[in-house]
Short mmCIF file of C-alpha atoms and ligand atoms in Angstrom, two decimals:
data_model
loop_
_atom_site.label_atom_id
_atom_site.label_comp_id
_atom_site.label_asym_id
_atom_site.label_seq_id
_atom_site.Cartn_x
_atom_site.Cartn_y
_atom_site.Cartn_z
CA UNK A 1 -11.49 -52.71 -15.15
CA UNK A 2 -8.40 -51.22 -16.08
CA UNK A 3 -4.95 -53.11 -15.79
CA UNK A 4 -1.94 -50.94 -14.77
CA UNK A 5 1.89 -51.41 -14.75
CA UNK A 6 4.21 -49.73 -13.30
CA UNK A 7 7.75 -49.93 -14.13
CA UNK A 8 7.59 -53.52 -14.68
CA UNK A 9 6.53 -53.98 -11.47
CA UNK A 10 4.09 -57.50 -10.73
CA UNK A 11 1.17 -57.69 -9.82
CA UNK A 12 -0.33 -54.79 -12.14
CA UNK A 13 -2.55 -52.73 -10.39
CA UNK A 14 -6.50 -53.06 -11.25
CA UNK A 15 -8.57 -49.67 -11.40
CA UNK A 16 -12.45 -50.33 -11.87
CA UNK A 17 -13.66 -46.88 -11.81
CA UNK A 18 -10.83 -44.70 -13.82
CA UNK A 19 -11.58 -43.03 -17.10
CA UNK A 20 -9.06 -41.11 -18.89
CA UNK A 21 -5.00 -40.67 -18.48
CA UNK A 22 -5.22 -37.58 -15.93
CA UNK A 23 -7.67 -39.38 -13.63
CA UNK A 24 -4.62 -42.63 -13.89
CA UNK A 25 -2.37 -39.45 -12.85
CA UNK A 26 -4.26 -38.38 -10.01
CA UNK A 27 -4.21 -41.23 -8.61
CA UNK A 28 -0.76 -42.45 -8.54
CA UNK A 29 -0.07 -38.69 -7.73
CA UNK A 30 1.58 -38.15 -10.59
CA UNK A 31 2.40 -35.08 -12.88
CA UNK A 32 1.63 -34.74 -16.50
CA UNK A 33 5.50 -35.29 -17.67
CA UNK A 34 6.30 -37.48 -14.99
CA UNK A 35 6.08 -40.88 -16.79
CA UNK A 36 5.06 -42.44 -19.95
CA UNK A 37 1.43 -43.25 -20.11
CA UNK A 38 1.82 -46.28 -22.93
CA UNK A 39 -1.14 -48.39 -24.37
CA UNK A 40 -0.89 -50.91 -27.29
CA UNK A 41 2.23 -49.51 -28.25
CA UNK A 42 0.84 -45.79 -28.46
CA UNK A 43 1.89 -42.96 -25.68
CA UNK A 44 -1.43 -41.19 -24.29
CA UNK A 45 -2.08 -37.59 -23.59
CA UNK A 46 -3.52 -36.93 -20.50
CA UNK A 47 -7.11 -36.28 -22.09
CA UNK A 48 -7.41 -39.60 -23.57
CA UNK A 49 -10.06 -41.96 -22.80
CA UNK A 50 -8.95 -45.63 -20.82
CA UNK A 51 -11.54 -48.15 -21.63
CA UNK A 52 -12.51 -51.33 -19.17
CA UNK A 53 -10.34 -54.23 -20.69
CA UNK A 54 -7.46 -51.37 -21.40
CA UNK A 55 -3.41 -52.49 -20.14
CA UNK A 56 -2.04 -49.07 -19.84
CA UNK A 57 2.04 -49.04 -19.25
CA UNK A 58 3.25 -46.10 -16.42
CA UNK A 59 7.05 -45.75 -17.02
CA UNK A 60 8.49 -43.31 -15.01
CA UNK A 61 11.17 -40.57 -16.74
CA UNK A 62 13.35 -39.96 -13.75
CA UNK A 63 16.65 -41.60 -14.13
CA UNK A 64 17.71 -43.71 -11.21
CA UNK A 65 21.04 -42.57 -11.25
CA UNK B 1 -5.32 -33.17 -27.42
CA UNK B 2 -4.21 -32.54 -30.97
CA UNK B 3 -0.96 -31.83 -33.00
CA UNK B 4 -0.16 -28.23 -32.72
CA UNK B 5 1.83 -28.46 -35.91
CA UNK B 6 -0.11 -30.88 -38.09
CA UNK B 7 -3.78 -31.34 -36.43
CA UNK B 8 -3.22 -34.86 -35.81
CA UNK B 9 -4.16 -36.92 -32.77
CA UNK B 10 -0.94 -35.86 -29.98
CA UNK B 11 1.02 -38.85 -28.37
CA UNK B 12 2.79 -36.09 -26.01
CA UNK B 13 1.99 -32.85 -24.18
CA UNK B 14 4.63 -30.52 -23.43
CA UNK B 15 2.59 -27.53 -21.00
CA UNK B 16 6.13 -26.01 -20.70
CA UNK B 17 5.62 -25.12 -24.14
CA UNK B 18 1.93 -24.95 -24.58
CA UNK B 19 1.59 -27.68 -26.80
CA UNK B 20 1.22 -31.39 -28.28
CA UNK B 21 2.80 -33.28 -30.95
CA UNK B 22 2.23 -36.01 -32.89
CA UNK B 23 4.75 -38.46 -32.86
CA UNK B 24 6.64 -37.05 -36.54
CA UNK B 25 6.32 -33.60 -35.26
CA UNK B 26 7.71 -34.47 -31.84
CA UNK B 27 10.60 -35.83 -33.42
CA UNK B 28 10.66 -32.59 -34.95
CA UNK B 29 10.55 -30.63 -32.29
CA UNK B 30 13.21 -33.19 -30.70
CA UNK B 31 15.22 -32.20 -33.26
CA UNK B 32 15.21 -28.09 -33.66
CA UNK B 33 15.69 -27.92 -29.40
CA UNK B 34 19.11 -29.95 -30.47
CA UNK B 35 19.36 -27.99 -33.74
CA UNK B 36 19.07 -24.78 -31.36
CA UNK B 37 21.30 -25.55 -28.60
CA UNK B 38 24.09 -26.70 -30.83
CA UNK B 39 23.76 -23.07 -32.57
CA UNK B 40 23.25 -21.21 -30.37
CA UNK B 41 26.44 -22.09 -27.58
CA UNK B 42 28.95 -22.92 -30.88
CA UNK B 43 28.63 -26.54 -29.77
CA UNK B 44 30.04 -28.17 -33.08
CA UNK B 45 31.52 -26.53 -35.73
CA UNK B 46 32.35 -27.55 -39.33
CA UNK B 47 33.40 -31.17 -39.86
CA UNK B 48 34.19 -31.75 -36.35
CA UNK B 49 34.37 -35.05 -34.95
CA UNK B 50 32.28 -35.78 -31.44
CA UNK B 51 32.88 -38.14 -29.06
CA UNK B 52 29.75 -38.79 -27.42
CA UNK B 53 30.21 -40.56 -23.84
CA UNK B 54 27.66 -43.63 -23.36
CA UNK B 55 26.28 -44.43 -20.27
CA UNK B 56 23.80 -46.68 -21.88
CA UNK B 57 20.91 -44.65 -20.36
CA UNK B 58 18.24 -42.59 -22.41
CA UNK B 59 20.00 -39.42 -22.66
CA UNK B 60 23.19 -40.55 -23.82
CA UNK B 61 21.45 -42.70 -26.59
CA UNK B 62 18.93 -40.46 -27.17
CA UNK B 63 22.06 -38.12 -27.79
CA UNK B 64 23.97 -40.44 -30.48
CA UNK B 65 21.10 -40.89 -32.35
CA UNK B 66 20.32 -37.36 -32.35
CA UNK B 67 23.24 -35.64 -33.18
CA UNK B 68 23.74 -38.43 -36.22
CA UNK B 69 20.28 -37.68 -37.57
CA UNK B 70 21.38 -33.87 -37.74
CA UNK B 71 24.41 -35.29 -39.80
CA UNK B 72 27.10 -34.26 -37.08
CA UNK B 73 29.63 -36.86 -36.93
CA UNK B 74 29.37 -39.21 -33.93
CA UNK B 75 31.45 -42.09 -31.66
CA UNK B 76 30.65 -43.04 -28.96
CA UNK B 77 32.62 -43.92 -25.88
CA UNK B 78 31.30 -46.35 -23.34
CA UNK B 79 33.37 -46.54 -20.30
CA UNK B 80 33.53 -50.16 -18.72
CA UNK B 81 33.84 -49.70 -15.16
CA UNK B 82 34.16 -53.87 -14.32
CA UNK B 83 31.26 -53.96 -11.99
CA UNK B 84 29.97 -57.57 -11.79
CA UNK B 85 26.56 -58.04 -13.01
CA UNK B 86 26.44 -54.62 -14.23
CA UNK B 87 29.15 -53.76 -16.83
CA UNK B 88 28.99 -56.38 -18.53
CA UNK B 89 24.95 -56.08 -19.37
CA UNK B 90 24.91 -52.44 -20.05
CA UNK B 91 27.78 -52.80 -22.32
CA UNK B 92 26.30 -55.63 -24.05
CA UNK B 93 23.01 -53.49 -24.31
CA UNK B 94 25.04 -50.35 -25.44
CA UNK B 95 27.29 -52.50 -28.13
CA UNK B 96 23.74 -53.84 -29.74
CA UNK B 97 21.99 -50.57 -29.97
CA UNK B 98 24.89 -48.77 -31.74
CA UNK B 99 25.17 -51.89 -34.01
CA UNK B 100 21.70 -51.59 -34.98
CA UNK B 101 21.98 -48.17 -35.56
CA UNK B 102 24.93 -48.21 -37.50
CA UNK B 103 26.57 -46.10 -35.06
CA UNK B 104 30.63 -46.48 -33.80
CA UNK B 105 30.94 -47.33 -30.48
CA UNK B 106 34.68 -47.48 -28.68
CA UNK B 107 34.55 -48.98 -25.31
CA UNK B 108 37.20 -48.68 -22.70
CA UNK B 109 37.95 -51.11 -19.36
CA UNK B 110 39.11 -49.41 -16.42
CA UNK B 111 40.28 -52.29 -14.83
CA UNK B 112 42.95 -52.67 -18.07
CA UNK B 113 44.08 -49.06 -16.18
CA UNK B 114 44.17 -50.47 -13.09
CA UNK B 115 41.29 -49.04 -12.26
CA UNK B 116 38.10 -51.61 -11.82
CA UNK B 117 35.32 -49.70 -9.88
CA UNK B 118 35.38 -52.60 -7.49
CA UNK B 119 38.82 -52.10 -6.82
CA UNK B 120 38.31 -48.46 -6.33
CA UNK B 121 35.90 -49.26 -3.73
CA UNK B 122 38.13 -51.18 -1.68
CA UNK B 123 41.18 -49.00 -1.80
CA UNK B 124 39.26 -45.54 -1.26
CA UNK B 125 37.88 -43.86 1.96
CA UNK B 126 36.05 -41.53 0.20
CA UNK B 127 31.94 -42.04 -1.58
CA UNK B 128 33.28 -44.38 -4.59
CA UNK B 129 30.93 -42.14 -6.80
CA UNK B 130 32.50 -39.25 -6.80
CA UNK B 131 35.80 -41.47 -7.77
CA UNK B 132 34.23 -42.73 -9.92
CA UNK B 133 32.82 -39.71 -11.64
CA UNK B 134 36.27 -38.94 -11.95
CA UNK B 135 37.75 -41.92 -13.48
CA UNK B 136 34.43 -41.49 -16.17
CA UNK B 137 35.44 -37.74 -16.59
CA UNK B 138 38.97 -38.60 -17.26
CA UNK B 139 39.00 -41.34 -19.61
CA UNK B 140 36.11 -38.91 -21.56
CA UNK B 141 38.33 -36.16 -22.15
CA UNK B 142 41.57 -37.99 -22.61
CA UNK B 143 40.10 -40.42 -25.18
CA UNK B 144 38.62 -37.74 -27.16
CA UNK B 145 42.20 -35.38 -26.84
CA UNK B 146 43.90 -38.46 -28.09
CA UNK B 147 41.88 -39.60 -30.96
CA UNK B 148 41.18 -36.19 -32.51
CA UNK B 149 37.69 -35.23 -31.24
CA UNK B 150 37.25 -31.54 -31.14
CA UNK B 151 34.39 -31.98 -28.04
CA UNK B 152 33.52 -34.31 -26.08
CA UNK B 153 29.28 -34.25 -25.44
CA UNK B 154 27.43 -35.73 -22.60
CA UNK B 155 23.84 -36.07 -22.51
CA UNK B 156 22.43 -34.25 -19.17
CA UNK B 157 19.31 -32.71 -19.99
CA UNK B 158 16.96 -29.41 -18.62
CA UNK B 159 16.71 -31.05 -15.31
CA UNK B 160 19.82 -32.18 -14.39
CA UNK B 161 21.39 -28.67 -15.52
CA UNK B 162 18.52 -27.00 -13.52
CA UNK B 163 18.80 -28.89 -10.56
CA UNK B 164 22.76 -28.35 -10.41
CA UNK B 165 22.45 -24.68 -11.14
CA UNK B 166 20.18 -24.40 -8.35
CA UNK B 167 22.57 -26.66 -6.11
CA UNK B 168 25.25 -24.09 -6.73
CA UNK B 169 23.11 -20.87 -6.41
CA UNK B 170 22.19 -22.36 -3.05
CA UNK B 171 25.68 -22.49 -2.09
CA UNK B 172 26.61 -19.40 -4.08
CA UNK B 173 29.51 -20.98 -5.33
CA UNK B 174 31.20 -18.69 -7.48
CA UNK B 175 33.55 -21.13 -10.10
CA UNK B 176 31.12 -23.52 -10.54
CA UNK B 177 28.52 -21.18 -11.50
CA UNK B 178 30.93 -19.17 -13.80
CA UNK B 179 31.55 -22.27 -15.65
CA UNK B 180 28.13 -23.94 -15.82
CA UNK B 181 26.52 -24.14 -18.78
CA UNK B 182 25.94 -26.17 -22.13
CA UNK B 183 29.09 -25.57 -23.27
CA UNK B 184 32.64 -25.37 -21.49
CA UNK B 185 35.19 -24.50 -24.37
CA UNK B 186 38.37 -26.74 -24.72
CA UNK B 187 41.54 -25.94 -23.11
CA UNK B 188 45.14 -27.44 -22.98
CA UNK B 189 44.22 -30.94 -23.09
CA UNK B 190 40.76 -30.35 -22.12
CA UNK B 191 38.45 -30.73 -24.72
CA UNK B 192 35.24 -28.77 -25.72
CA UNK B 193 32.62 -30.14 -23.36
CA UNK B 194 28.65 -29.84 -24.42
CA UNK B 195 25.49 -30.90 -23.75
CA UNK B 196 23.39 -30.85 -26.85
CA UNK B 197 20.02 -32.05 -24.64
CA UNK B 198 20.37 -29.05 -22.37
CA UNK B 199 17.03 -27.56 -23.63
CA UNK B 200 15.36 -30.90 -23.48
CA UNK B 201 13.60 -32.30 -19.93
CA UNK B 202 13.84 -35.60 -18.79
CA UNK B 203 10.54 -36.56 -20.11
CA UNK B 204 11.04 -35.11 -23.46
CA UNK B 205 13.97 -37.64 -23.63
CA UNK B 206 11.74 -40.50 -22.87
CA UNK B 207 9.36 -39.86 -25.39
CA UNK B 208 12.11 -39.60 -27.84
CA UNK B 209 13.68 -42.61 -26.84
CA UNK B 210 9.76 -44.89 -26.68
CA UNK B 211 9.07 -43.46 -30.21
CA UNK B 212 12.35 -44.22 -31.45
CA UNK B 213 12.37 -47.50 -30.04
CA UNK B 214 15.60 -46.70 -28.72
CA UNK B 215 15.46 -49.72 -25.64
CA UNK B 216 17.98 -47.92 -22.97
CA UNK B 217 19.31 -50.07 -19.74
CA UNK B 218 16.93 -48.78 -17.04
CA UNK B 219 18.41 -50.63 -14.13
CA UNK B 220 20.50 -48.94 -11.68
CA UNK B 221 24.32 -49.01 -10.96
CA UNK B 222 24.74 -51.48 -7.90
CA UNK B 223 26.25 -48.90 -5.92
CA UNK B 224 24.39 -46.17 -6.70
CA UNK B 225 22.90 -44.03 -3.29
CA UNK B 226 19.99 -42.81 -5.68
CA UNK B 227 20.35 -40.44 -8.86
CA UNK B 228 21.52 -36.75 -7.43
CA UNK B 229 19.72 -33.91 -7.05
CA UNK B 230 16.29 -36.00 -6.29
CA UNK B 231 14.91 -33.58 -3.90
CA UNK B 232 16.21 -29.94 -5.90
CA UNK B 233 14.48 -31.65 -9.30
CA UNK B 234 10.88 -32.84 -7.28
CA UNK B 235 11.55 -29.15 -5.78
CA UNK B 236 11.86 -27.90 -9.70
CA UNK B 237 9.13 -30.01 -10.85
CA UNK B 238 6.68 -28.57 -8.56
CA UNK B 239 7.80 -24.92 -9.44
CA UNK B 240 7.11 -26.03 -13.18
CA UNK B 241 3.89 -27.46 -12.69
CA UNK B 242 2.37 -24.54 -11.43
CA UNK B 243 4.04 -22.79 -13.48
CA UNK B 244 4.74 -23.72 -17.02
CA UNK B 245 8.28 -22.60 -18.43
CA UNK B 246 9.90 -21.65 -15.36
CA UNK B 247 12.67 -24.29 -15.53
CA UNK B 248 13.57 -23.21 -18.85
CA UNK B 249 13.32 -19.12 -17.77
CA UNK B 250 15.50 -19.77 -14.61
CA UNK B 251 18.22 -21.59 -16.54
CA UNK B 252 18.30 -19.21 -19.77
CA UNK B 253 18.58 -16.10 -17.24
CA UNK B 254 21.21 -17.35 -15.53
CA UNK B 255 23.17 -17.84 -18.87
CA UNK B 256 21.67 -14.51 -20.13
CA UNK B 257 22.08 -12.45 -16.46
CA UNK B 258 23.90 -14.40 -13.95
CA UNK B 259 26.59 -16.20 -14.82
CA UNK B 260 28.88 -13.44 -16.36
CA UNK B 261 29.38 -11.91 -13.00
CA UNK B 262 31.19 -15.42 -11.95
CA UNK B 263 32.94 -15.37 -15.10
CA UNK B 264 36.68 -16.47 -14.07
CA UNK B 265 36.04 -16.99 -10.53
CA UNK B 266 38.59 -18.95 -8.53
CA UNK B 267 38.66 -22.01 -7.59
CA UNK B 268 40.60 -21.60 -4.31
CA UNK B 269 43.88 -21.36 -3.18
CA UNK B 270 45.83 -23.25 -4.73
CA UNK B 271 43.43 -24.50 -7.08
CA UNK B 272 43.41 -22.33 -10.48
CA UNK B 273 47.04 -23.23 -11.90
CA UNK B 274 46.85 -26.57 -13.81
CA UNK B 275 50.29 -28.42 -14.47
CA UNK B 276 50.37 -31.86 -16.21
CA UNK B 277 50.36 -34.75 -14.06
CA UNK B 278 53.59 -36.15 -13.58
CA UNK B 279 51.79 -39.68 -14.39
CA UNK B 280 49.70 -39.34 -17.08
CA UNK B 281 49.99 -36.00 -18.60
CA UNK B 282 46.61 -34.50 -18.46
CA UNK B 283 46.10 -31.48 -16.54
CA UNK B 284 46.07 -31.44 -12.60
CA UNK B 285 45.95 -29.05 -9.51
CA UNK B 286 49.04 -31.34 -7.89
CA UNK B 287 52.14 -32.94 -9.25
CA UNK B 288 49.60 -35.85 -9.86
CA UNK B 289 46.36 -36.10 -11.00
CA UNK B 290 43.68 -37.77 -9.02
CA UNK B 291 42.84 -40.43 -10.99
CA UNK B 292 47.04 -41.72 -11.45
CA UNK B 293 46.91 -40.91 -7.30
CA UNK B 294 43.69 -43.45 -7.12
CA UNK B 295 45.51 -45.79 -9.53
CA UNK B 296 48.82 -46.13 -6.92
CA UNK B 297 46.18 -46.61 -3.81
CA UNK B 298 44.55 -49.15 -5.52
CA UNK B 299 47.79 -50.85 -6.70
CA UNK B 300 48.80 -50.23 -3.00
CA UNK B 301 45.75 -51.68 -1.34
CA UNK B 302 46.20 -55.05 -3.56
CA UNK B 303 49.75 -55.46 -2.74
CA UNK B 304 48.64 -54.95 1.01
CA UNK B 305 46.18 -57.82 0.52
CA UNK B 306 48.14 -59.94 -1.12
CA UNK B 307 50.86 -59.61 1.55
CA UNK B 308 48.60 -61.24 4.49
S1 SF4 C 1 26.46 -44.99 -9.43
FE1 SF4 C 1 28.50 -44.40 -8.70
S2 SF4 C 1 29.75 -46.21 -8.96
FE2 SF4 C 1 27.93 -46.53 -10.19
S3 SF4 C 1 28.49 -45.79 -12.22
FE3 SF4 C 1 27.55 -44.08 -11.16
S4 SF4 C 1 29.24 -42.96 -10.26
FE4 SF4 C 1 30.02 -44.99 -10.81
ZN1 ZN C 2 1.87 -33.47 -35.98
ZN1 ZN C 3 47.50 -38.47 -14.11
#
């Protein structure tokens, strides 16, 4: 299970069944320099592996005027 | 994904450019598209002093920090525009961060011009953003004329410059596209105006900022109607994604190929001869400048409210 946040936004979102970064993209429908894909700290490519237990940060680049 | 510079594990991919980076190098890289733009469109010359304006959002931070780690010397300007629960905060977040950095930060109340965006709101018929853009604009450029700053820098990025230029291709507007660009040179009392992060996307900023630990205000201006250009940047994005490097292509051609035919366009009738506001000074299309004429309607609209 993999916890998500986006934006700050509560509750995170749980994936069970999502592997790396790009999958995460995919399925918030999301292109590769659309947001920061943060975990512990670190920003993730989109090849990099998400393990079950993982609390991966989405923050999105757009400014909101 | 590794480092395309050092072979180390990459904390960013950038397809526009075919690569990753590794934190350091990305700061690198950060760096020499600054370095580059700065050269290239005689941004800064010699010992000049810049007056960065502050929003308190990535770019403009991003931009301080930037320009003072390629030892230019920078102010800032942050431009208090007395909205409740909104000013206040993002100047308070904008004051720390240039304290921390060791960076100077002058900050400026409208409302001591008569001039609170609230205010504004009231008195005026028209959007209050695009008043409001003008006040901003304004109080830029004069503070810079008056305290000796040869150019005044702002930090929009790739995307915002792509998404205007192809606003005004759409329209085909002749003046604005023969003065877009990353840098407008100083006039009169207008100073230089540049934008150092022009060959930088939106994104790029971000990861600068996150690595940096630069910690930007991220929430919105209460009267905001959405950022601009939403729908020409998704448009862009798209474009981009299929096809890596187009944003930057479409916006150095234009510079390269396009925009010299517009060069020295008018503006209208009526609109190219600039005389010096009656009020204030500062250059205007009328006897007086918008922002003194916004000034009296908001002093106007008061006295009016006050009266019943
Ligand atoms: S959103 Fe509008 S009112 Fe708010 S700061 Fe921007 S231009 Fe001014
Ligand atoms: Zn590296
Ligand atoms: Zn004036």
């Amino acid at each position: 299970m993999i916890t998500v946040t986006i934006d700050g936004k509560k509750p995170p979102i749980t994936y069970p069944k999502i592997k790396t970064v790009l999958q995460l993209l995919n399925n918030l429908h999301l292109r590769v320099n659309d947001a920061l894909i943060i975990r512990d700290g670190e920003l993730l490519t989109p090849d990099r592996h998400l393990w079950p237990g993982d609390q991966v940060t989405v923050r999105m680049v757009v400014s909101r005027g | 994904m590794k480092c395309k510079r050092c072979g180390e594990l990459a904390a960013v991919k950038l397809p526009s450019h075919h690569a990753g980076f590794c934190p350091t190098c990305f700061e690198g890289f950060f760096k020499k598209q600054v370095e580059t733009a700065v050269r290239r469109h005689g941004m800064i010359g010699r010992d000049e002093k810049v007056l960065v304006a502050v929003s308190g959002g990535k770019d403009s931070l991003a931009l301080m920090r930037v320009l003072t780690d390629l030892g230019h010397v920078v102010e800032g300007l942050h431009v208090h525009l007395g909205i409740p629960d909104s000013s206040d905060p993002v100047a308070e977040r904008t004051r720390a961060f240039c304290a921390a950095n060791g960076l100077t930060l002058h900050v400026l109340h409208t409302a001591e011009h008569g001039l609170a965006v609230p205010d504004v709101k009231d008195a005026v018929r028209r959007p209050v953003c695009a008043v409001c853009g003008k006040i901003k604009r304004h109080y830029f450029n004069r503070f810079a004329y008056e305290n000796g700053f040869a150019a005044l820098a702002t930090g929009h990025n790739l995307d915002d410059e792509t998404a205007r230029l192809f606003a005004n291709v759409l329209r085909w507007d002749p003046a604005y596209l023969g003065t877009q660009g990353p840098t407008l040179p100083g006039e009169g009392k207008f100073v230089r105006k540049i934008k150092p992060l022009y060959r930088l996307t939106e994104f790029e900023t971000a990861a600068y900022c996150f690595l940096k630990g630069i910690d930007h205000w991220k929430a919105a201006c209460p009267y905001s109607g959405g950022a601009s250009f939403t729908g020409h940047k998704k448009l862009i994005a798209d474009l981009e994604d299929r096809s890596p490097g187009q944003k930057t292509a479409f916006y150095e051609a234009f510079l390269a190929q396009g925009r010299p035919h517009f060069a020295g366009a008018s503006r209208g009738e009526g609109q190219d001869t600039l005389y010096a506001c009656a009020q204030c000074g500062f250059p205007s299309s009328g006897e007086v400048c918008g922002v003194c004429r916004v000034r009296e309607q908001v002093a106007a609209h008061k006295a009016r409210r006050e009266a019943v």
